[in-house]
Coordinates of C-alpha atoms and ligand atoms in Angstrom, one line a residue:
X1 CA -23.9 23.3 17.4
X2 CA -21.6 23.7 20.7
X3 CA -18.2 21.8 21.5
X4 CA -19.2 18.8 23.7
X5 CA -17.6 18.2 26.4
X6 CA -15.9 14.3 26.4
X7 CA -14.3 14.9 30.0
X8 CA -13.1 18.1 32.0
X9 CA -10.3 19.3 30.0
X10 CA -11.3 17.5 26.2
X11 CA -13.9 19.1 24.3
X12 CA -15.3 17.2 20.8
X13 CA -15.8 19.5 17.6
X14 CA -17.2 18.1 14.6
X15 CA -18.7 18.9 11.4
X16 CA -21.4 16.9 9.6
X17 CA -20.7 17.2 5.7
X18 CA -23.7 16.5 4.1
X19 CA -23.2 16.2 0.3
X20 CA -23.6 14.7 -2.7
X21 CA -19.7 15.2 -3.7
X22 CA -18.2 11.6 -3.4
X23 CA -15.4 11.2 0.0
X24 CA -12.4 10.6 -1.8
X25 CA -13.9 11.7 -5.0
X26 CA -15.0 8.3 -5.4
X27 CA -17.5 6.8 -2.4
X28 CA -21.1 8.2 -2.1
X29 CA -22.2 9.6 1.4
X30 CA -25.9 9.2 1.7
X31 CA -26.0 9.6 5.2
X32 CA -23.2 11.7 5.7
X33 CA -20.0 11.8 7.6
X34 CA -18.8 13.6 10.2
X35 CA -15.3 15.4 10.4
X36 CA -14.3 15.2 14.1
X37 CA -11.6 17.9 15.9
X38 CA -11.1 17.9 19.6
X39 CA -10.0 20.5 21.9
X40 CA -7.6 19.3 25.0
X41 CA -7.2 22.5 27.3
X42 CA -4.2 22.3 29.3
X43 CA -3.9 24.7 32.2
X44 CA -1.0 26.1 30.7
X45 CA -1.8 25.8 27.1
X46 CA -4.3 23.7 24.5
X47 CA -4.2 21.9 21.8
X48 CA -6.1 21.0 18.8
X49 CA -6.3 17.5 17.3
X50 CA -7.4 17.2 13.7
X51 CA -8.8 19.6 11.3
X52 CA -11.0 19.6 8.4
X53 CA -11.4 20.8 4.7
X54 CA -13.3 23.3 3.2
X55 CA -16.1 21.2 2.6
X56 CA -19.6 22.2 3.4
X57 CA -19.0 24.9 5.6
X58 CA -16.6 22.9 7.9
X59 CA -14.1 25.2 9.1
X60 CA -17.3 27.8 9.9
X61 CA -18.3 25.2 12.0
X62 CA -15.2 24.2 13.7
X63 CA -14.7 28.3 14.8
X64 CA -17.7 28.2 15.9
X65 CA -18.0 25.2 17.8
X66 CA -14.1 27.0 19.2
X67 CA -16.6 29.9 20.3
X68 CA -18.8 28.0 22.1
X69 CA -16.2 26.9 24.9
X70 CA -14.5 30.5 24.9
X71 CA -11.5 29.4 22.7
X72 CA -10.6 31.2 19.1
X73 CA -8.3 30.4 16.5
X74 CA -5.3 32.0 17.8
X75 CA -5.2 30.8 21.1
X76 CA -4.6 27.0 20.2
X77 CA -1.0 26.3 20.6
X78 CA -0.8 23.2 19.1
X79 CA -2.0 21.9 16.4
X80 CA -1.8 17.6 15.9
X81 CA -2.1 16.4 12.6
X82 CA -2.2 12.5 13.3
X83 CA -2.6 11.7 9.7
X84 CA -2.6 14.0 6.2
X85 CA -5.4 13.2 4.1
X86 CA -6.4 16.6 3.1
X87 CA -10.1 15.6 4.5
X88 CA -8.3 16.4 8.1
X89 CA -5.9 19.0 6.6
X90 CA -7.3 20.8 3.7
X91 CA -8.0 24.0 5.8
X92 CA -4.2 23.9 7.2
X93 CA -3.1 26.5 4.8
X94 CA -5.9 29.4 5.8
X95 CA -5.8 28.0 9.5
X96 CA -2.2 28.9 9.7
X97 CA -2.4 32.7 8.0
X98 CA -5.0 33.4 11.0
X99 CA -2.6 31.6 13.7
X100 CA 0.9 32.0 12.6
X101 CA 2.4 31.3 15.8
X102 CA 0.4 27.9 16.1
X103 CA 3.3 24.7 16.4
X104 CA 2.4 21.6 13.9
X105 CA 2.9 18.4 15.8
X106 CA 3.1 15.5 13.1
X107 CA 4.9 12.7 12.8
X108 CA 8.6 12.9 10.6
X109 CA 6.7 12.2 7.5
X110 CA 3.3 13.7 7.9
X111 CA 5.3 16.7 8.5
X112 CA 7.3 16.8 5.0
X113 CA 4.0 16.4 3.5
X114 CA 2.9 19.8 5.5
X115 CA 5.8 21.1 3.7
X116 CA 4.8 19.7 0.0
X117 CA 0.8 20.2 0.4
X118 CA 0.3 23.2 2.1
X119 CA 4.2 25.2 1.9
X120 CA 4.6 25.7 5.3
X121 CA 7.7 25.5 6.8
X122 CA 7.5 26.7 10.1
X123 CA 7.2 25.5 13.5
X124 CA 7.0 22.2 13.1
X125 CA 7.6 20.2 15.6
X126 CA 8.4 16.0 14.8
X127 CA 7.3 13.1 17.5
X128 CA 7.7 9.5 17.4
X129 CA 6.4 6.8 19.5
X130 CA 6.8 7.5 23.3
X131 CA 7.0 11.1 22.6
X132 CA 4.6 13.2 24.9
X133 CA 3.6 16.8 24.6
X134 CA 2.9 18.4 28.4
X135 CA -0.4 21.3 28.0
X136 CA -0.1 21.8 31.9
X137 CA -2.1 19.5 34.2
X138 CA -2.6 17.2 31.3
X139 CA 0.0 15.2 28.8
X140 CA -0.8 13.5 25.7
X141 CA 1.3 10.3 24.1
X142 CA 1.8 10.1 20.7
X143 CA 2.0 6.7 19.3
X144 CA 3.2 5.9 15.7
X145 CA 0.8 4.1 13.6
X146 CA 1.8 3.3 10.0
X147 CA -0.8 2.4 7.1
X148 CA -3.8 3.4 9.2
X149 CA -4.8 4.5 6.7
X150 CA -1.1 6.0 5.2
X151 CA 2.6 5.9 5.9
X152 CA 2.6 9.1 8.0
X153 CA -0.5 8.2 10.5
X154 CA 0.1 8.4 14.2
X155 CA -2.1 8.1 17.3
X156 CA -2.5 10.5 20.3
X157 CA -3.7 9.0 23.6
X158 CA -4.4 10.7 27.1
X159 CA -3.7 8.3 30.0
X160 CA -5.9 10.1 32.5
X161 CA -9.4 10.1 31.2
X162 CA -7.8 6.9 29.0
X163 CA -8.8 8.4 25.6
X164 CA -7.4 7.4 22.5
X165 CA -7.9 9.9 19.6
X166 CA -7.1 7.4 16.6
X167 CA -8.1 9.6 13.8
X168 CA -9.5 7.4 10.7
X169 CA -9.0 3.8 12.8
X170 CA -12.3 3.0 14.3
X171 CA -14.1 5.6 12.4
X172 CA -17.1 5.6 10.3
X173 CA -19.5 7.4 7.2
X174 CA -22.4 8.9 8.5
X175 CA -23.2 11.8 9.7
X176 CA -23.4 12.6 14.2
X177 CA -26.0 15.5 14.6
X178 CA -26.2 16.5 18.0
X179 CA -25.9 13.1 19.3
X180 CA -21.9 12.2 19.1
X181 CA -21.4 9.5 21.9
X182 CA -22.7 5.4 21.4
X183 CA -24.7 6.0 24.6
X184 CA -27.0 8.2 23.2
X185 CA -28.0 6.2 20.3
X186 CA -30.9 3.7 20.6
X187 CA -29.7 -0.1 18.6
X188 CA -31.4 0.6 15.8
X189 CA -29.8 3.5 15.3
X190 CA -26.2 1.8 16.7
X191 CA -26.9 -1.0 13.5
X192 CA -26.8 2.1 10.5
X193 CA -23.8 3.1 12.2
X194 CA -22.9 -0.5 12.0
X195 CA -23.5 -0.7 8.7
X196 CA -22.1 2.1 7.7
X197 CA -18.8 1.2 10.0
X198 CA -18.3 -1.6 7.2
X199 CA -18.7 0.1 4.1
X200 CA -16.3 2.9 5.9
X201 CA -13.4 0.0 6.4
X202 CA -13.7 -2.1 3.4
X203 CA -14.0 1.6 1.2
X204 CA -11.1 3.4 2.8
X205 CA -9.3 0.9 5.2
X206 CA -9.6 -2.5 3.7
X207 CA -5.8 -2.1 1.9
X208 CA -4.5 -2.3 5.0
X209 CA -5.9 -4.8 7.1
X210 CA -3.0 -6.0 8.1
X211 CA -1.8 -2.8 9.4
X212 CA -5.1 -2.6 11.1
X213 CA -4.4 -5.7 12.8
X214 CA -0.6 -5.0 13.9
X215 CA -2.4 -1.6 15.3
X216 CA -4.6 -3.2 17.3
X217 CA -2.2 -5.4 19.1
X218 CA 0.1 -2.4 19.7
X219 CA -2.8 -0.5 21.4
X220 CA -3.8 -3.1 23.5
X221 CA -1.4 -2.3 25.8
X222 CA -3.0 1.1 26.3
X223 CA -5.7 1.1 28.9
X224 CA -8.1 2.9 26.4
X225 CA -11.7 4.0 28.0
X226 CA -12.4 6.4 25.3
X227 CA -12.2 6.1 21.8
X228 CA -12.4 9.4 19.9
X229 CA -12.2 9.1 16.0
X230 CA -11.9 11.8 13.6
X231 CA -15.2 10.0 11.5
X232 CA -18.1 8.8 13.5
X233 CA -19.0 8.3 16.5
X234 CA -16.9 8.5 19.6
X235 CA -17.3 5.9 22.0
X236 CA -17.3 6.4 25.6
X237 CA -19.7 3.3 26.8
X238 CA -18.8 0.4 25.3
X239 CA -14.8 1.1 23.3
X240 CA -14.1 -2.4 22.8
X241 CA -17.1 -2.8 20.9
X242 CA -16.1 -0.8 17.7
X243 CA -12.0 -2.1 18.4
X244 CA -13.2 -5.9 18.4
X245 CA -15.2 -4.7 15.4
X246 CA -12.6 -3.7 13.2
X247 CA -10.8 -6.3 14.4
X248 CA -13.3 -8.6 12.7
X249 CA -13.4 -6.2 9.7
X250 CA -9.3 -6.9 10.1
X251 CA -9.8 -10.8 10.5
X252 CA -12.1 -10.6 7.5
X253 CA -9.3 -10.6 5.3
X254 CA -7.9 -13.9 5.9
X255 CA -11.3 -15.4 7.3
X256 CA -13.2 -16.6 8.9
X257 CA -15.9 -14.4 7.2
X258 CA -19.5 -14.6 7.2
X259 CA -21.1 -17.8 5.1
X260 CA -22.9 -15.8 2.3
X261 CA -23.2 -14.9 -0.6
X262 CA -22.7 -11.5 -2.3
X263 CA -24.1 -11.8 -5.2
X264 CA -23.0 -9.0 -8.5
X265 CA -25.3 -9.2 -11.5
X266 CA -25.7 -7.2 -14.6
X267 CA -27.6 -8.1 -17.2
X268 CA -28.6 -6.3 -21.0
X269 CA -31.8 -8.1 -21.9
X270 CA -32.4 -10.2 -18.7
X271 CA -31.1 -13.4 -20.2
X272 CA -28.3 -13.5 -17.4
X273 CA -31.3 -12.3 -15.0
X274 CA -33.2 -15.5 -15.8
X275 CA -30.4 -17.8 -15.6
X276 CA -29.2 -16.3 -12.4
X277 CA -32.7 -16.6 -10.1
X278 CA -31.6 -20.8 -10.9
X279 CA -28.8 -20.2 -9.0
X280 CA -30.7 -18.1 -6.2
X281 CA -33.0 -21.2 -5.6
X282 CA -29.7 -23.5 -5.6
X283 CA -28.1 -21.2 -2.6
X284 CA -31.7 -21.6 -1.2
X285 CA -31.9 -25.2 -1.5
X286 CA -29.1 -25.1 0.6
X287 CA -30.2 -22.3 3.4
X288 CA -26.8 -19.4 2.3
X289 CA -28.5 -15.9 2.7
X290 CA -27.6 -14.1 0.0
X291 CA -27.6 -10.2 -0.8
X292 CA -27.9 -8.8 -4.6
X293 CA -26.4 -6.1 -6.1
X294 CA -27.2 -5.1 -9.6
X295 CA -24.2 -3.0 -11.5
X296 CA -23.9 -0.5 -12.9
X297 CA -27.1 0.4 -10.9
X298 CA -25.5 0.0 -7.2
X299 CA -22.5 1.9 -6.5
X300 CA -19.5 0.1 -6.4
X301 CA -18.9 1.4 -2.8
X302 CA -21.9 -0.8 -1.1
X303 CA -20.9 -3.8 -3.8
X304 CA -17.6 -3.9 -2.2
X305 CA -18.6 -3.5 2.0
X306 CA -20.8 -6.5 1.3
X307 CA -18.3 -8.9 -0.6
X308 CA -15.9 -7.9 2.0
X309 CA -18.2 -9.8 4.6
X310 CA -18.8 -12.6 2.8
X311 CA -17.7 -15.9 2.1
X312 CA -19.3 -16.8 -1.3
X313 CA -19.5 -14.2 -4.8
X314 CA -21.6 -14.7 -7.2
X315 CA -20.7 -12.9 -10.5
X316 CA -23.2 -13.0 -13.2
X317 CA -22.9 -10.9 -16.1
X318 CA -23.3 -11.8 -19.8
X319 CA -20.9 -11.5 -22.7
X320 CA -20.1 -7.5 -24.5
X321 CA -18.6 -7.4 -27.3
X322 CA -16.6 -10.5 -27.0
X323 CA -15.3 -9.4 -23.2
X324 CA -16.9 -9.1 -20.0
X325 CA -20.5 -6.8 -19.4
X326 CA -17.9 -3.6 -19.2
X327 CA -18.9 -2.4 -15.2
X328 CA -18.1 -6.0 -14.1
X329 CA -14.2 -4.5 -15.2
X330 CA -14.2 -1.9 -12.4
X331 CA -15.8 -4.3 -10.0
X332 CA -13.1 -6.5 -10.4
X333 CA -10.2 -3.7 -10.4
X334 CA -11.6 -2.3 -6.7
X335 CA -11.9 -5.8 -5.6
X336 CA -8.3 -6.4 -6.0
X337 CA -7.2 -3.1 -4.8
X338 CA -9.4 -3.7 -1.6
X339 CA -7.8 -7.1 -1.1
X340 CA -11.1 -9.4 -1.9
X341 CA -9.4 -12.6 -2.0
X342 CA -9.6 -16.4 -1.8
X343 CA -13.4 -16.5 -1.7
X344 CA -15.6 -18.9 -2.9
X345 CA -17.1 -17.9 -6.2
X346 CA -19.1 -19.2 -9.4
X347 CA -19.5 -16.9 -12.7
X348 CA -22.1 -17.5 -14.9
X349 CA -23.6 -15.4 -17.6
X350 CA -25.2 -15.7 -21.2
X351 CA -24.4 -14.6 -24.8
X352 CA -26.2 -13.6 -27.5
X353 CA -23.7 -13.4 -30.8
X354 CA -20.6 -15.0 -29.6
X355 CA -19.0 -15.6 -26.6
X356 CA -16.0 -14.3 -24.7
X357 CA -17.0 -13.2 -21.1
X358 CA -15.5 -16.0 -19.7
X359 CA -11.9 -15.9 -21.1
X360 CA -11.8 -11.9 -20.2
X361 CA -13.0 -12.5 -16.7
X362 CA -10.7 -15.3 -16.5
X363 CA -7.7 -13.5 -17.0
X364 CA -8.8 -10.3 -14.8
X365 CA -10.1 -12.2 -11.9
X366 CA -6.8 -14.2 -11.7
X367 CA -4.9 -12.1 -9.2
X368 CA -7.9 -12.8 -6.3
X369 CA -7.2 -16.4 -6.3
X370 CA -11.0 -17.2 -5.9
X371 CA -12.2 -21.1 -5.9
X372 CA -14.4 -21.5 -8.5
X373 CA -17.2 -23.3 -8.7
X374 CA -17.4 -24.6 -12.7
X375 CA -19.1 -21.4 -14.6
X376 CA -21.6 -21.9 -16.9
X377 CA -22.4 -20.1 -20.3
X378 CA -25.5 -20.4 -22.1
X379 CA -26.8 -18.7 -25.9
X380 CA -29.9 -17.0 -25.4
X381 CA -32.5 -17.6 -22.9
X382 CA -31.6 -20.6 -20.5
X383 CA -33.6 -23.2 -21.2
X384 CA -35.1 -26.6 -18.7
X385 CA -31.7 -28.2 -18.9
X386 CA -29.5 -24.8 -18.7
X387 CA -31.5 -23.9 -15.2
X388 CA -31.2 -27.4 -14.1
X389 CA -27.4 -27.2 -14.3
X390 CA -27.4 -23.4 -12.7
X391 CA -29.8 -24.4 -9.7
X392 CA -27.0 -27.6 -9.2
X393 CA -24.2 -24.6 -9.7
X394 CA -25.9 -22.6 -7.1
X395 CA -26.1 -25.7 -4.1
X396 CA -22.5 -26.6 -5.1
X397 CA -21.0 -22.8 -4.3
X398 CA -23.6 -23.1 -1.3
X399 CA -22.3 -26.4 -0.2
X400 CA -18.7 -24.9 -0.5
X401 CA -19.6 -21.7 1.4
X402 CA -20.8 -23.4 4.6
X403 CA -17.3 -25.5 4.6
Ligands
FEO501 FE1 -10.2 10.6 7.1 FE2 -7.5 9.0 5.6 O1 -8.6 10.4 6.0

């Protein structure tokens, strides 16, 4: 693939990893993602924004794409680092051996973690908010932007063309092809993106929606025409479409969220199965949509974009030896580290031996601060008067999603 061009002096580089390693070691990619670079060419020198890992090739790709606009390695005079995470820096180490002479631009303490992850030492060059860098003919603003997604992260805008190059903020899994701007996809196409926009934030962002948010309102006093992530797609048509987007993934937080219901089932024998399609036709009584997600089948990653959306959860999971069906733990453990709280929620679940689900999910579930609907516990298969009291169970957590 070739560098695209985004205007006259900014060119767009990326890489589409394509993989079934996990992104963070932990979050499947089934479509993809792209790592994004771009290329501002000063008249009197250029600079590079962003780099990759060796991952699938990437750093073959980003010379290449280099190549394709006449520019190699060693001519970039500056390199930007607006954020750490070795996904936009792991190749920092090799890319310096073949330009020695390149100058780091970083924030304070992005660069002290060039100094402790990759050894380097030299020309390093510190900017803070305000702070420009002057390429000839062109001049790019750097603007501080803490916990998107980590202490260290910083912006780089360019008021000519208006393009804001916000590195993981308003980025996205999937992976670009040959088509890297939101006017060149059809909807259908702009709704995977959507999709997988969500699972992006509430995977890798949602811990700091409220950075998100005090981002936002900072930028807004930027007149931004282009926004250029370093996932994703870049968006040139419409920007304010994927800002006011995360700033309803932000928002989602707090609420308002979406009334429906996620619902997280796992079952042994199907005794929990049973009882739980009584509670399906309660939410139905009562019009909530409702998504499923059985674990440990689904991935954790799609579990969580969903619940983040929602108003309502729905755990159902019978009892293991006397604690909760063990993948229901880590379900629980992401959704307090991604911030899933104060929803609306009913657990229900069956037991074969002897109980003690409900006492262990009791006392890992406390820190979300969910309403609960009253759970319900059954022996065995549920019987006439068991599914009576579920289907009730199931219009009650309805009644309380809708408000
Ligand atoms: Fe895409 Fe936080 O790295």
């Amino acid at each position: 693939m070739r560098a695209c061009k985004v205007t006259e002096k900014i060119y767009a580089l990326h890489a589409d990893i394509e993989t079934e390693d996990l992104f963070e070691g932990i979050w499947p990619i089934p479509d993809g993602v792209s790592l994004n670079s771009y290329l501002v060419k000063g008249e009197t020198s250029c600079a590079l924004i962003d780099l990759v890992r060796d991952w699938c090739k990437a750093p073959d790709e980003l010379c290449k794409q280099l190549a394709s606009i006449d520019v190699a390695i060693e001519d970039v005079n500056y390199l930007i680092l607006n954020h750490m995470e070795p996904d936009h820096t792991g190749w920092l180490a090799e890319f310096k051996k073949l330009n020695p002479k390149v100058v780091i631009v970083a924030t304070a303490k992005a660069l002290e973690l060039v100094k402790s992850f990759y050894k380097i030492e030299e020309n390093l060059r510190a900017v803070k908010t305000g702070d420009t860098l002057d390429l000839g003919g062109i001049r790019l603003v750097f603007e501080e932007a803490p916990n998107l997604h980590w202490p260290e992260t910083m912006v780089t805008y360019e008021p000519e063309s208006g393009t804001l190059f916000s590195c993981d903020a308003f980025g996205s899994f999937g992976k670009l092809t040959n088509r890297i701007f939101d006017d060149e996809y059809y909807s259908e196409d702009l709704k995977n993106f959507e999709d997988e926009t969500l699972r992006y934030y509430a995977n890798i962002v949602a811990s700091f929606g409220i950075f998100v948010k005090r981002a936002i309102e900072k930028l807004s006093k930027l007149d931004i025409k282009i926004v250029a992530p370093s996932h994703g797609l870049i968006w040139r048509e419409k920007p304010s479409v994927i800002i006011n987007r995360y700033l309803k993934y932000a928002n989602y937080m707090d609420g308002p969220r979406e009334k429906e219901v996620c619902v997280v089932w796992g079952s042994m024998y199907g005794n929990t199965r049973d009882g739980l399609e009584y509670v399906l036709k309660g939410l139905e009584d009562e019009h909530v949509p409702y998504t499923m997600f059985r674990v440990p089948n689904e991935d954790v990653s799609f579990v969580l974009a969903e619940a983040y959306r929602c108003e309502g959860i729905i755990m159902a999971m019978p009892t293991y030896e006397y604690k909760m069906f063990p993948p229901m733990g880590y379900v629980i453990d992401i959704f307090e580290r991604k911030h899933i709280w104060n929803r609306k929620a009913l657990r229900i679940g069956s037991y074969g031996w002897v109980g003690g689900a409900q006492k262990d999910y009791d006392n890992r579930i406390a820190p979300l601060k969910w309403e609960h609907v009253e759970p319900l516990e059954w022996a065995g298969q549920p019987d006439e008067s068991t599914g009576k009291l579920l289907r009730e169970r199931g219009r009650e957590l309805a009644r309380r999603v809708k408000g």
